[in-house]
PDB file of C-alpha atoms in Angstrom:
ATOM      1  CA  MET A   1      -6.484   2.711   1.692  1.00 58.00           C
ATOM      2  CA  ALA A   2      -6.836  -0.961   0.848  1.00 85.00           C
ATOM      3  CA  MET A   3      -4.356  -3.414  -0.575  1.00 85.00           C
ATOM      4  CA  GLU A   4      -5.609  -4.952  -3.802  1.00 88.00           C
ATOM      5  CA  ILE A   5      -4.279  -8.466  -4.395  1.00 93.00           C
ATOM      6  CA  GLU A   6      -5.252  -9.924  -7.744  1.00 95.00           C
ATOM      7  CA  ARG A   7      -4.130 -12.368 -10.385  1.00 96.00           C
ATOM      8  CA  LYS A   8      -4.781 -11.919 -14.115  1.00 97.00           C
ATOM      9  CA  PHE A   9      -5.324 -14.530 -16.790  1.00 98.00           C
ATOM     10  CA  LEU A  10      -6.041 -14.688 -20.482  1.00 98.00           C
ATOM     11  CA  VAL A  11      -9.412 -16.218 -21.346  1.00 98.00           C
ATOM     12  CA  ASN A  12     -10.052 -19.100 -23.724  1.00 97.00           C
ATOM     13  CA  GLY A  13     -13.307 -19.115 -25.693  1.00 97.00           C
ATOM     14  CA  ASP A  14     -16.483 -17.275 -24.729  1.00 97.00           C
ATOM     15  CA  ASP A  15     -18.032 -19.671 -22.194  1.00 97.00           C
ATOM     16  CA  TYR A  16     -17.658 -16.954 -19.535  1.00 98.00           C
ATOM     17  CA  ARG A  17     -20.679 -15.189 -21.046  1.00 98.00           C
ATOM     18  CA  ARG A  18     -22.927 -18.169 -20.358  1.00 97.00           C
ATOM     19  CA  GLN A  19     -21.543 -18.566 -16.839  1.00 98.00           C
ATOM     20  CA  ALA A  20     -21.824 -14.873 -15.898  1.00 98.00           C
ATOM     21  CA  PHE A  21     -24.307 -13.845 -13.215  1.00 98.00           C
ATOM     22  CA  ALA A  22     -23.952 -10.107 -14.046  1.00 98.00           C
ATOM     23  CA  SER A  23     -22.324  -7.763 -16.537  1.00 98.00           C
ATOM     24  CA  ASP A  24     -21.770  -4.009 -16.997  1.00 97.00           C
ATOM     25  CA  ARG A  25     -20.329  -1.819 -19.716  1.00 97.00           C
ATOM     26  CA  ILE A  26     -17.337   0.163 -18.451  1.00 97.00           C
ATOM     27  CA  THR A  27     -15.689   3.240 -19.932  1.00 97.00           C
ATOM     28  CA  GLN A  28     -12.654   4.632 -18.184  1.00 96.00           C
ATOM     29  CA  GLY A  29     -10.073   7.316 -18.664  1.00 96.00           C
ATOM     30  CA  TYR A  30      -6.914   8.319 -16.848  1.00 96.00           C
ATOM     31  CA  ILE A  31      -6.347  11.750 -15.367  1.00 97.00           C
ATOM     32  CA  CYS A  32      -2.799  10.723 -14.602  1.00 93.00           C
ATOM     33  CA  SER A  33      -0.773   7.596 -15.313  1.00 91.00           C
ATOM     34  CA  GLY A  34       2.925   7.157 -14.864  1.00 86.00           C
ATOM     35  CA  HIS A  35       5.587   5.521 -12.726  1.00 87.00           C
ATOM     36  CA  GLY A  36       3.104   2.735 -11.900  1.00 84.00           C
ATOM     37  CA  ARG A  37       0.608   5.139 -10.326  1.00 92.00           C
ATOM     38  CA  THR A  38      -2.785   5.959 -11.811  1.00 93.00           C
ATOM     39  CA  VAL A  39      -5.751   8.229 -11.179  1.00 97.00           C
ATOM     40  CA  ARG A  40      -8.694   6.741 -13.041  1.00 97.00           C
ATOM     41  CA  VAL A  41     -12.239   7.902 -13.753  1.00 98.00           C
ATOM     42  CA  ARG A  42     -14.748   5.167 -14.533  1.00 97.00           C
ATOM     43  CA  LEU A  43     -18.330   4.978 -15.730  1.00 97.00           C
ATOM     44  CA  ARG A  44     -19.881   1.630 -14.822  1.00 96.00           C
ATOM     45  CA  GLY A  45     -23.577   1.156 -15.370  1.00 89.00           C
ATOM     46  CA  ASN A  46     -25.278   4.123 -13.708  1.00 92.00           C
ATOM     47  CA  CYS A  47     -22.377   4.901 -11.365  1.00 95.00           C
ATOM     48  CA  GLY A  48     -19.166   6.890 -11.510  1.00 98.00           C
ATOM     49  CA  TYR A  49     -15.918   6.119  -9.684  1.00 98.00           C
ATOM     50  CA  LEU A  50     -12.646   7.849  -8.980  1.00 98.00           C
ATOM     51  CA  THR A  51      -9.801   5.420  -8.281  1.00 96.00           C
ATOM     52  CA  ILE A  52      -6.207   6.022  -7.251  1.00 96.00           C
ATOM     53  CA  LYS A  53      -3.757   3.133  -7.514  1.00 93.00           C
ATOM     54  CA  GLY A  54      -0.177   2.930  -6.324  1.00 92.00           C
ATOM     55  CA  PRO A  55       2.685   1.084  -7.987  1.00 89.00           C
ATOM     56  CA  SER A  56       2.504  -2.694  -8.259  1.00 83.00           C
ATOM     57  CA  LEU A  57       4.267  -4.778  -5.651  1.00 80.00           C
ATOM     58  CA  ASP A  58       5.176  -8.474  -5.553  1.00 79.00           C
ATOM     59  CA  GLY A  59       5.749  -8.721  -9.307  1.00 79.00           C
ATOM     60  CA  GLY A  60       2.364  -7.186 -10.099  1.00 82.00           C
ATOM     61  CA  LEU A  61       0.361  -9.249  -7.619  1.00 87.00           C
ATOM     62  CA  SER A  62      -0.624  -6.422  -5.249  1.00 90.00           C
ATOM     63  CA  ARG A  63      -0.948  -2.645  -5.109  1.00 91.00           C
ATOM     64  CA  TYR A  64      -2.595  -0.006  -2.965  1.00 93.00           C
ATOM     65  CA  GLU A  65      -5.990   1.151  -4.178  1.00 93.00           C
ATOM     66  CA  PHE A  66      -8.370   3.898  -3.101  1.00 95.00           C
ATOM     67  CA  GLU A  67     -11.778   4.051  -4.775  1.00 96.00           C
ATOM     68  CA  LYS A  68     -14.653   6.471  -4.209  1.00 97.00           C
ATOM     69  CA  GLU A  69     -18.065   6.465  -5.842  1.00 97.00           C
ATOM     70  CA  ILE A  70     -18.873   9.806  -7.474  1.00 98.00           C
ATOM     71  CA  THR A  71     -21.934  11.069  -9.312  1.00 97.00           C
ATOM     72  CA  LEU A  72     -22.370  10.416 -13.021  1.00 96.00           C
ATOM     73  CA  ASP A  73     -22.133  14.156 -13.659  1.00 96.00           C
ATOM     74  CA  GLU A  74     -18.834  14.348 -11.754  1.00 97.00           C
ATOM     75  CA  ALA A  75     -17.503  11.356 -13.705  1.00 97.00           C
ATOM     76  CA  HIS A  76     -18.472  12.900 -17.057  1.00 96.00           C
ATOM     77  CA  GLN A  77     -16.818  16.186 -16.069  1.00 97.00           C
ATOM     78  CA  LEU A  78     -13.637  14.443 -14.896  1.00 97.00           C
ATOM     79  CA  LEU A  79     -13.436  12.399 -18.107  1.00 96.00           C
ATOM     80  CA  LYS A  80     -12.929  15.715 -19.930  1.00 96.00           C
ATOM     81  CA  LEU A  81      -9.674  16.158 -17.946  1.00 96.00           C
ATOM     82  CA  CYS A  82      -8.286  12.744 -18.854  1.00 96.00           C
ATOM     83  CA  GLU A  83      -5.246  11.955 -20.927  1.00 93.00           C
ATOM     84  CA  PRO A  84      -6.066  10.985 -24.537  1.00 92.00           C
ATOM     85  CA  GLY A  85      -7.615   7.559 -25.065  1.00 90.00           C
ATOM     86  CA  VAL A  86     -10.204   5.596 -23.152  1.00 93.00           C
ATOM     87  CA  VAL A  87     -10.643   1.951 -22.276  1.00 96.00           C
ATOM     88  CA  ASP A  88     -14.003   0.497 -23.301  1.00 97.00           C
ATOM     89  CA  LYS A  89     -15.060  -2.967 -22.144  1.00 98.00           C
ATOM     90  CA  THR A  90     -17.817  -5.151 -20.780  1.00 98.00           C
ATOM     91  CA  ARG A  91     -17.142  -6.768 -17.420  1.00 98.00           C
ATOM     92  CA  TYR A  92     -18.728 -10.150 -16.741  1.00 98.00           C
ATOM     93  CA  LEU A  93     -18.867 -11.544 -13.194  1.00 98.00           C
ATOM     94  CA  VAL A  94     -18.389 -15.312 -12.931  1.00 98.00           C
ATOM     95  CA  LYS A  95     -18.227 -17.412  -9.758  1.00 98.00           C
ATOM     96  CA  SER A  96     -15.401 -19.903  -9.353  1.00 97.00           C
ATOM     97  CA  PRO A  97     -16.510 -23.550  -9.545  1.00 97.00           C
ATOM     98  CA  ASP A  98     -16.480 -23.809  -5.732  1.00 97.00           C
ATOM     99  CA  GLY A  99     -18.339 -20.474  -5.367  1.00 97.00           C
ATOM    100  CA  ARG A 100     -15.670 -18.926  -3.114  1.00 97.00           C
ATOM    101  CA  HIS A 101     -14.308 -16.350  -5.573  1.00 98.00           C
ATOM    102  CA  THR A 102     -15.662 -14.072  -8.276  1.00 98.00           C
ATOM    103  CA  PHE A 103     -13.757 -13.720 -11.524  1.00 98.00           C
ATOM    104  CA  GLU A 104     -14.096 -10.383 -13.316  1.00 98.00           C
ATOM    105  CA  VAL A 105     -13.854 -11.093 -17.031  1.00 98.00           C
ATOM    106  CA  ASP A 106     -13.190  -8.027 -19.202  1.00 98.00           C
ATOM    107  CA  GLU A 107     -14.027  -8.179 -22.899  1.00 98.00           C
ATOM    108  CA  PHE A 108     -12.401  -5.186 -24.608  1.00 98.00           C
ATOM    109  CA  TYR A 109     -13.581  -3.109 -27.572  1.00 97.00           C
ATOM    110  CA  GLY A 110     -12.082  -0.593 -29.977  1.00 95.00           C
ATOM    111  CA  ASP A 111      -8.317  -0.877 -30.432  1.00 95.00           C
ATOM    112  CA  ASN A 112      -8.268  -3.614 -27.771  1.00 96.00           C
ATOM    113  CA  GLU A 113     -10.885  -5.747 -29.563  1.00 96.00           C
ATOM    114  CA  GLY A 114     -10.138  -9.455 -29.272  1.00 96.00           C
ATOM    115  CA  LEU A 115      -8.556  -9.196 -25.831  1.00 97.00           C
ATOM    116  CA  VAL A 116     -10.354 -10.907 -22.945  1.00 98.00           C
ATOM    117  CA  ILE A 117      -8.774 -10.946 -19.483  1.00 98.00           C
ATOM    118  CA  ALA A 118     -10.004 -12.473 -16.220  1.00 98.00           C
ATOM    119  CA  GLU A 119      -8.980 -11.195 -12.795  1.00 98.00           C
ATOM    120  CA  VAL A 120      -9.591 -12.699  -9.384  1.00 98.00           C
ATOM    121  CA  GLU A 121      -9.123 -10.705  -6.175  1.00 96.00           C
ATOM    122  CA  LEU A 122      -7.594 -12.544  -3.246  1.00 96.00           C
ATOM    123  CA  GLY A 123      -7.305 -11.959   0.476  1.00 93.00           C
ATOM    124  CA  ALA A 124      -3.638 -12.992   0.540  1.00 93.00           C
ATOM    125  CA  PRO A 125      -0.960 -13.511  -2.119  1.00 92.00           C
ATOM    126  CA  ASP A 126      -0.826 -17.266  -1.460  1.00 93.00           C
ATOM    127  CA  GLU A 127      -4.604 -17.795  -1.217  1.00 96.00           C
ATOM    128  CA  SER A 128      -5.748 -20.816  -3.213  1.00 96.00           C
ATOM    129  CA  PHE A 129      -8.677 -20.591  -5.633  1.00 97.00           C
ATOM    130  CA  GLU A 130     -10.437 -22.790  -8.132  1.00 97.00           C
ATOM    131  CA  LYS A 131     -10.298 -21.695 -11.771  1.00 97.00           C
ATOM    132  CA  PRO A 132     -13.232 -21.864 -14.170  1.00 98.00           C
ATOM    133  CA  ASP A 133     -12.543 -23.923 -17.296  1.00 97.00           C
ATOM    134  CA  PHE A 134     -12.145 -20.844 -19.525  1.00 98.00           C
ATOM    135  CA  ILE A 135      -9.062 -19.577 -17.662  1.00 98.00           C
ATOM    136  CA  GLY A 136      -5.905 -19.611 -19.777  1.00 98.00           C
ATOM    137  CA  ALA A 137      -2.323 -18.457 -19.303  1.00 98.00           C
ATOM    138  CA  GLU A 138      -1.500 -16.255 -16.317  1.00 97.00           C
ATOM    139  CA  VAL A 139      -0.421 -12.685 -17.146  1.00 97.00           C
ATOM    140  CA  THR A 140      -0.158 -11.268 -13.619  1.00 95.00           C
ATOM    141  CA  GLY A 141       2.547  -8.601 -13.583  1.00 91.00           C
ATOM    142  CA  ASP A 142       2.734  -8.322 -17.389  1.00 94.00           C
ATOM    143  CA  ARG A 143       2.315  -4.559 -17.813  1.00 90.00           C
ATOM    144  CA  ARG A 144       0.992  -4.939 -21.362  1.00 94.00           C
ATOM    145  CA  TYR A 145      -2.294  -6.117 -19.836  1.00 95.00           C
ATOM    146  CA  TYR A 146      -2.736  -3.182 -17.446  1.00 92.00           C
ATOM    147  CA  ASN A 147      -5.666  -1.014 -18.510  1.00 93.00           C
ATOM    148  CA  ALA A 148      -3.579   2.169 -18.316  1.00 91.00           C
ATOM    149  CA  HIS A 149      -1.067   0.574 -20.689  1.00 91.00           C
ATOM    150  CA  LEU A 150      -3.773  -0.664 -23.077  1.00 95.00           C
ATOM    151  CA  ARG A 151      -4.944   2.929 -23.408  1.00 92.00           C
ATOM    152  CA  VAL A 152      -1.630   4.069 -24.921  1.00 91.00           C
ATOM    153  CA  ASN A 153      -0.360   0.793 -26.405  1.00 92.00           C
ATOM    154  CA  PRO A 154      -3.510  -1.059 -27.479  1.00 94.00           C
ATOM    155  CA  TYR A 155      -3.748  -4.754 -28.151  1.00 95.00           C
ATOM    156  CA  CYS A 156      -4.146  -4.241 -31.907  1.00 93.00           C
ATOM    157  CA  LEU A 157      -0.556  -2.927 -32.082  1.00 91.00           C
ATOM    158  CA  TRP A 158       1.147  -5.848 -30.343  1.00 86.00           C
ATOM    159  CA  ARG A 159      -1.052  -8.959 -30.409  1.00 70.00           C
ATOM    160  CA  GLU A 160       0.327 -10.211 -33.724  1.00 62.00           C
ATOM    161  CA  LYS A 161       3.925  -9.931 -32.467  1.00 59.00           C
ATOM    162  CA  ASP A 162       3.323 -12.534 -29.712  1.00 53.00           C
TER     163      ASP A 162
END
């Protein structure tokens, strides 16, 4: 099992699209989500994935993650077992200005339309990184922005309250 260390940010504007070197449509569902633990099934491009994540540590900065590539057929079958609701988004990959990090920028659809979040994975919690100009406020550790939470409490229900 690997430790995932990442920071999350809101995104300003749509310049990330121009800067992206790749993008994929992602659909994901949750077989199980609760107490900070999730079992997720994901379709990304022509691949399927099964991911298990543990509870967040360090105020949401890190968590244990196990991910295994599965066949598309297996992913489609497992999606039938998922809790109600799916997360639908396009993920854009953008290099940091110094080229040392890759930001994953997720543009959400459906009930999460209008939400765009960028994540950067780090090797250590205190690792420095250079932010692209479209990076906005940090939301690391804010559970509202977790994909499993967006599935049951979508952005359209709470964005106007902020």
